[in-house]
Every structure is written in C-alpha cells, then in structure tokens.
PDB file of C-alpha atoms in Angstrom:
ATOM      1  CA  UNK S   1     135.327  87.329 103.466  1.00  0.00           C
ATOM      2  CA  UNK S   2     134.238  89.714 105.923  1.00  0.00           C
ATOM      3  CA  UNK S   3     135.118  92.719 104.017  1.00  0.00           C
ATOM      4  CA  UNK S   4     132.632  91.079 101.198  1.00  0.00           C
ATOM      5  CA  UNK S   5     129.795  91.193 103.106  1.00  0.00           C
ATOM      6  CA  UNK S   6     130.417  94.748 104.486  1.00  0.00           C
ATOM      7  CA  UNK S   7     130.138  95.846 100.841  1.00  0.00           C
ATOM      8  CA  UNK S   8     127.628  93.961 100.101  1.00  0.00           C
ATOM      9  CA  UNK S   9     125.617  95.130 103.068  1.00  0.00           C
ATOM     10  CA  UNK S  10     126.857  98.971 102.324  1.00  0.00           C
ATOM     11  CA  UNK S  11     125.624  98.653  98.606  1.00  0.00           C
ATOM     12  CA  UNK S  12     122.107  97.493 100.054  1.00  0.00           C
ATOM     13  CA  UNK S  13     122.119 100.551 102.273  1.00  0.00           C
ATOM     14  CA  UNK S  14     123.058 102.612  99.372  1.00  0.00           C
ATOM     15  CA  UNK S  15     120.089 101.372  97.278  1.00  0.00           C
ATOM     16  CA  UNK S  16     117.848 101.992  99.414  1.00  0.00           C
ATOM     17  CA  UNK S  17     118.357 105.254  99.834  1.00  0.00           C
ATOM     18  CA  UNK S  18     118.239 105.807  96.491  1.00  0.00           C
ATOM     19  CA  UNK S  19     114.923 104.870  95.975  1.00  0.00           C
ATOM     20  CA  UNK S  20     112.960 107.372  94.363  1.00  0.00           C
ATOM     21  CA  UNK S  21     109.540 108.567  96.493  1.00  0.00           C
ATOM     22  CA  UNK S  22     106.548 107.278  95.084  1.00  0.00           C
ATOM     23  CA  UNK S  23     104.013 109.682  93.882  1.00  0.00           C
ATOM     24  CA  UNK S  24     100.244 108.923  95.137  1.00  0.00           C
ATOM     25  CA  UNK S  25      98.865 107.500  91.465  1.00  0.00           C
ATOM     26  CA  UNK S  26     102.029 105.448  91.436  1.00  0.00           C
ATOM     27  CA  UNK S  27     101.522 103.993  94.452  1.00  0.00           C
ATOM     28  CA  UNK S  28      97.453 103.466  94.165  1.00  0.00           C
ATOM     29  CA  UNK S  29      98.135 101.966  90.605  1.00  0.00           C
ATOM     30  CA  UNK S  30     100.290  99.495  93.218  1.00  0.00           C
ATOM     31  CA  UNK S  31      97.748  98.701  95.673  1.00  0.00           C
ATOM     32  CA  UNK S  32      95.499  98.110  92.345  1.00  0.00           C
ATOM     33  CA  UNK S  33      97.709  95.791  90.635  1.00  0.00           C
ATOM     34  CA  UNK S  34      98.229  93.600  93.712  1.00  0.00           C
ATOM     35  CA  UNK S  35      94.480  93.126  94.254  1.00  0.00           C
ATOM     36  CA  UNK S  36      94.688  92.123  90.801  1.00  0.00           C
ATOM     37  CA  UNK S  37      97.627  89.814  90.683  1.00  0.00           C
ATOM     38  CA  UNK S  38      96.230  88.012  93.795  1.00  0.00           C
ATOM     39  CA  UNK S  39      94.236  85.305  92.691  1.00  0.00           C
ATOM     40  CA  UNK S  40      97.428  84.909  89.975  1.00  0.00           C
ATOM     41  CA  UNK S  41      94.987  85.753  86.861  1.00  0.00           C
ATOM     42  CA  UNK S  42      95.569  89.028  84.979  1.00  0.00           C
ATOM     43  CA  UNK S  43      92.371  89.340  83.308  1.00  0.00           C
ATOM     44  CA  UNK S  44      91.968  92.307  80.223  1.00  0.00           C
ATOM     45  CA  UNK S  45      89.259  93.191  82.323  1.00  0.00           C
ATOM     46  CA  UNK S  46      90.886  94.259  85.174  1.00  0.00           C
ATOM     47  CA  UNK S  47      93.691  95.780  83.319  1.00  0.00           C
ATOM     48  CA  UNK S  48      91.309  98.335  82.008  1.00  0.00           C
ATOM     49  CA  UNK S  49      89.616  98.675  85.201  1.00  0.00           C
ATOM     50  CA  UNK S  50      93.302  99.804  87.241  1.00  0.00           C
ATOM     51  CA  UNK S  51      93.792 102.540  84.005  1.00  0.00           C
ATOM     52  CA  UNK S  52      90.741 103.198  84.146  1.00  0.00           C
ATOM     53  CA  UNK S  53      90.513 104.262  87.863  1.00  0.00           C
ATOM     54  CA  UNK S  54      93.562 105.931  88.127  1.00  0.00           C
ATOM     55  CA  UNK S  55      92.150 108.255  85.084  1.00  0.00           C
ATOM     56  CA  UNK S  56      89.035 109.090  87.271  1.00  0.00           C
ATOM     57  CA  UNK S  57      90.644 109.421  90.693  1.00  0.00           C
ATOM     58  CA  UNK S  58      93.980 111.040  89.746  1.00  0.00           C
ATOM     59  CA  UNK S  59      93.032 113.613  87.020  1.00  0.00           C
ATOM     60  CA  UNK S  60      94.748 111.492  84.698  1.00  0.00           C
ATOM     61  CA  UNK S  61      95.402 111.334  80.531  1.00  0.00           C
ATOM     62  CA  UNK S  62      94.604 107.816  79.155  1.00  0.00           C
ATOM     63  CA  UNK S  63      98.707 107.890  78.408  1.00  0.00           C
ATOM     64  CA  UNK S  64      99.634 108.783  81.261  1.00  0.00           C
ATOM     65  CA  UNK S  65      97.325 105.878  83.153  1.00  0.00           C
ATOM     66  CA  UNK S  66      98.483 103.449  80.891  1.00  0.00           C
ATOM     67  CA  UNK S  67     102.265 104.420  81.954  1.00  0.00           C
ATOM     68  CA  UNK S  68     101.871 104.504  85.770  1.00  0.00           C
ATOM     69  CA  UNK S  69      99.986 101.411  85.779  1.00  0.00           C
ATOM     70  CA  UNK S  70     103.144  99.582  83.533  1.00  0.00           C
ATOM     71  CA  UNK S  71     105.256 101.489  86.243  1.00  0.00           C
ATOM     72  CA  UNK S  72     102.777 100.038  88.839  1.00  0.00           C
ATOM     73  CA  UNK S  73     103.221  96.333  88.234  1.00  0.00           C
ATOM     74  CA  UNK S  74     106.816  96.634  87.703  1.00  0.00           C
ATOM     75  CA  UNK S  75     107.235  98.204  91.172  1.00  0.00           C
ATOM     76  CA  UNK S  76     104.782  94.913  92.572  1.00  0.00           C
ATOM     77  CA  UNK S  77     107.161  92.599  91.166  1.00  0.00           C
ATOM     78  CA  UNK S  78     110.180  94.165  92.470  1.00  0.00           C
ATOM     79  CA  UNK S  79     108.485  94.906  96.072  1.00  0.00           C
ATOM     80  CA  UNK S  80     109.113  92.774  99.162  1.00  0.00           C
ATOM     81  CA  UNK S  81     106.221  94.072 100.704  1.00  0.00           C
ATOM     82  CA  UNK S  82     103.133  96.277 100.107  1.00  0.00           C
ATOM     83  CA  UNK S  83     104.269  98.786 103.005  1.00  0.00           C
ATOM     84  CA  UNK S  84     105.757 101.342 101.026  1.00  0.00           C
ATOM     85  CA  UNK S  85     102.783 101.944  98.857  1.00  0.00           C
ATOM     86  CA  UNK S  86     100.228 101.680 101.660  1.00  0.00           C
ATOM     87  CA  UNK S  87     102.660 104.583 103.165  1.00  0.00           C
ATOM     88  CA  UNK S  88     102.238 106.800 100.426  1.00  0.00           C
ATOM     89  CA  UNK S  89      98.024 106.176 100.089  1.00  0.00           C
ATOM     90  CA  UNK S  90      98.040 106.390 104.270  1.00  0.00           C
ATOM     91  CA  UNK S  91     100.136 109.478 104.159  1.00  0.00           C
ATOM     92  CA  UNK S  92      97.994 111.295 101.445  1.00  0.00           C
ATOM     93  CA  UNK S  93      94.487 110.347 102.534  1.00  0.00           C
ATOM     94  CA  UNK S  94      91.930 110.759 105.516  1.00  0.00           C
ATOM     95  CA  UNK S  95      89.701 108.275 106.715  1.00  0.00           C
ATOM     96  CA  UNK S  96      87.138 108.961 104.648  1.00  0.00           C
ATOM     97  CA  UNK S  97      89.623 108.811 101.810  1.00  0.00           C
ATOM     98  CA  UNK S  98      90.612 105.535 102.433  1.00  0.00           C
ATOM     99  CA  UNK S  99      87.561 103.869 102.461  1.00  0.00           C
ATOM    100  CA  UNK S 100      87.422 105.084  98.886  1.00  0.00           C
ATOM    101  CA  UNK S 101      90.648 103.268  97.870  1.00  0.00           C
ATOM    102  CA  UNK S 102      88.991 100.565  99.254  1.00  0.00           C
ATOM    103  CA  UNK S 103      86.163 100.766  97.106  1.00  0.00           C
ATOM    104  CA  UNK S 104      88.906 100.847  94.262  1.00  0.00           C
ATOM    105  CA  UNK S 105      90.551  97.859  95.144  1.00  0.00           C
ATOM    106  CA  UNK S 106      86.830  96.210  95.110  1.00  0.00           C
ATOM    107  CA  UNK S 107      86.418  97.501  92.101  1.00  0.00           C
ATOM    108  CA  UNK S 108      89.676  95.860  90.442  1.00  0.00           C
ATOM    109  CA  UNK S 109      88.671  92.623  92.239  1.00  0.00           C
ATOM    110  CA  UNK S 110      85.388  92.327  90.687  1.00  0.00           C
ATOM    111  CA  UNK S 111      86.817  93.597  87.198  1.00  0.00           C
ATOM    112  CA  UNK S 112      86.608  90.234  86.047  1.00  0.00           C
ATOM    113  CA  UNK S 113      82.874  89.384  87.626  1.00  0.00           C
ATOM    114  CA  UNK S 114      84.162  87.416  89.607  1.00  0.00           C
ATOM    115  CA  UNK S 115      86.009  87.541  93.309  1.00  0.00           C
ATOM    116  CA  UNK S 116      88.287  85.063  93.933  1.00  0.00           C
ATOM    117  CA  UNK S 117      88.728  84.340  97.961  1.00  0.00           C
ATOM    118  CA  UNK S 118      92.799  85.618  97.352  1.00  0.00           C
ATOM    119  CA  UNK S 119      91.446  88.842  96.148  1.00  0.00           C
ATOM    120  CA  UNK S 120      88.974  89.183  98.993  1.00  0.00           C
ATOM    121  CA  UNK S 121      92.028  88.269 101.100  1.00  0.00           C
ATOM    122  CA  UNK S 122      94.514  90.746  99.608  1.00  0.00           C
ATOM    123  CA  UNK S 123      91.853  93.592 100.145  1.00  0.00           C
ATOM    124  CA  UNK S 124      90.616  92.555 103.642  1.00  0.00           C
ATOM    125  CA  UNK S 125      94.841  92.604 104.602  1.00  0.00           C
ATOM    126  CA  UNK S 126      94.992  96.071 102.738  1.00  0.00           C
ATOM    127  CA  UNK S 127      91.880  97.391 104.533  1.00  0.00           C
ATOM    128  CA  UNK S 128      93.525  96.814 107.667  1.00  0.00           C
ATOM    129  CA  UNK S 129      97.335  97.908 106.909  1.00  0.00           C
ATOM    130  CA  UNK S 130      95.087 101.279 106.276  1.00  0.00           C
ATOM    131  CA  UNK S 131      93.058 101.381 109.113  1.00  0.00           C
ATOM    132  CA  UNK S 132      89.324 100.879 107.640  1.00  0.00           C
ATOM    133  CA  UNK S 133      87.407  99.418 109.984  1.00  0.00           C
ATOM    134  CA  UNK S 134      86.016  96.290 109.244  1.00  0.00           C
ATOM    135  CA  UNK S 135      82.213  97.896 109.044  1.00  0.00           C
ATOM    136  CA  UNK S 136      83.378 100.356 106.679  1.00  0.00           C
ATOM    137  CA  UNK S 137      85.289  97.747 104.457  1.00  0.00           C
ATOM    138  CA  UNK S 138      82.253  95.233 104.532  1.00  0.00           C
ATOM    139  CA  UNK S 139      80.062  98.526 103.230  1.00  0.00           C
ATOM    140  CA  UNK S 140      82.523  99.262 100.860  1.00  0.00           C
ATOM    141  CA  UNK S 141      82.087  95.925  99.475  1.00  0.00           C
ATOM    142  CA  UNK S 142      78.511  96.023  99.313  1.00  0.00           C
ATOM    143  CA  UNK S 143      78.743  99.587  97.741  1.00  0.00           C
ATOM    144  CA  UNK S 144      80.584  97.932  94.951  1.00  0.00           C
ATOM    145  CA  UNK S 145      78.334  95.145  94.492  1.00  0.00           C
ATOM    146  CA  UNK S 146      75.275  97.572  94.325  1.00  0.00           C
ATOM    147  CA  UNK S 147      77.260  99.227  91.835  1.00  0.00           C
ATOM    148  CA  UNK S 148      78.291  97.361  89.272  1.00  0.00           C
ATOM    149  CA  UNK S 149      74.962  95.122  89.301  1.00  0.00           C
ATOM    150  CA  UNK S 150      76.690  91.998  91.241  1.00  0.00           C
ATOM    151  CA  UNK S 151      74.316  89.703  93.116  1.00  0.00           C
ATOM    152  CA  UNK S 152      75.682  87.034  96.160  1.00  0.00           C
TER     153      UNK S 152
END
C-alpha cells in the first residue's frame, strides 16, 4: 500500500515538472477567460472581446487569437489556481503594465454590458494577486466605463 502512494506521489512530481512554461498571450488569454467564466455565463460577446484583445495587445493573427484563447480556457479548466498565469503576466510586466491588464480584464467583464458582482470579484482578487493598488484598479474601471459608453 505504501509503495502505491509513493508512485503515485512520484508521478505527481513528475507531471509537474513537465509542465510546459506558459508564454505571456497564453497566460493573459487565462486571466481573460476567468474574468469571463466568473459569473458562469460565456456570452459570444465576450468571446470576441478575449480574441479580440489578445490580437491588439499581443501582435496577434485572428488564427492565432482564436487558438490561444481555445488553449486559454482549456488551461482554466485544468488549473487549480490562477497563480501560475498571474506569474507569467507579473513576471513580464511593470506597474504601469499591469494596470493595463487590468483594464483588459474590465474590458472582458463588461463584454456583455453588463458586470456581474462575480466578475467584479474575480478582477478586484486579480488586481491584488498583481499588485494594483486599489486607486489604480478603481480608475481602471472608470477608464473602461468612459470607454465603452457605460453609465452607473
């Protein structure tokens, strides 16, 4: 019995370490998709807003969007947490940066015109795993609002 759970606990090990590293668009296109799952709705909308996004921000083809953002959600629904993407955005950005993802993720949550207080609340908790301060997150918000035409 105890030799069982040995190799199970050695073949966890081992898959770990073969996990591949996540490029930056990959792991955006995550962030993105679990702002989007949050409120447990996958709206067209916001679909096209995460490809959309990643085109802009990443220098990306529409293909090549479309394929990271599949390879996106799959990733969410295989994750246990959200810390290995916020890693790779963290790792890659400056603070300036990161407010900017934020201003993504708002974007994605307000896809659908609406926000949904589980979308506010996956942001918010993404904000802070990336160290925006609350002021900048609030503005971010705001930005977005101003933005796309969205009135309280």
């Amino acid at each position: 019995m105890l030799e069982r759970i040995r190799l199970f606990l050695a073949s966890l090990d081992t898959q770990s370490q073969a996990q591949a590293p996540l490029d930056f668009a990959t792991a955006l296109g995550a962030l993105m998709v679990e702002v989007m799952r949050a409120d447990n709705e996958i709206a067209p909308d916001e679909l096209t807003m995460i490809a959309k996004l990643l085109r802009q921000h990443c220098q990306l083809s529409e293909q090549s969007s479309e394929l990271i953002r599949t390879e996106a959600q799959r990733l969410v629904d295989d994750a246990i947490d959200l810390h290995r993407f916020v890693k790779v955005v963290n790792d890659h950005t400056d603070e300036e940066e990161r407010i900017e993802v934020i201003e993504l993720l708002w974007m994605v949550a307000f896809a659908d015109g609406k926000l949904d207080p589980q979308e506010d609340y996956t942001v918010r908790k993404l904000a802070g795993l990336m160290y925006v301060a609350h002021g900048d997150f609030i503005a971010a918000k705001l930005n977005v609002k101003e933005v796309l035409g969205l009135a309280d």
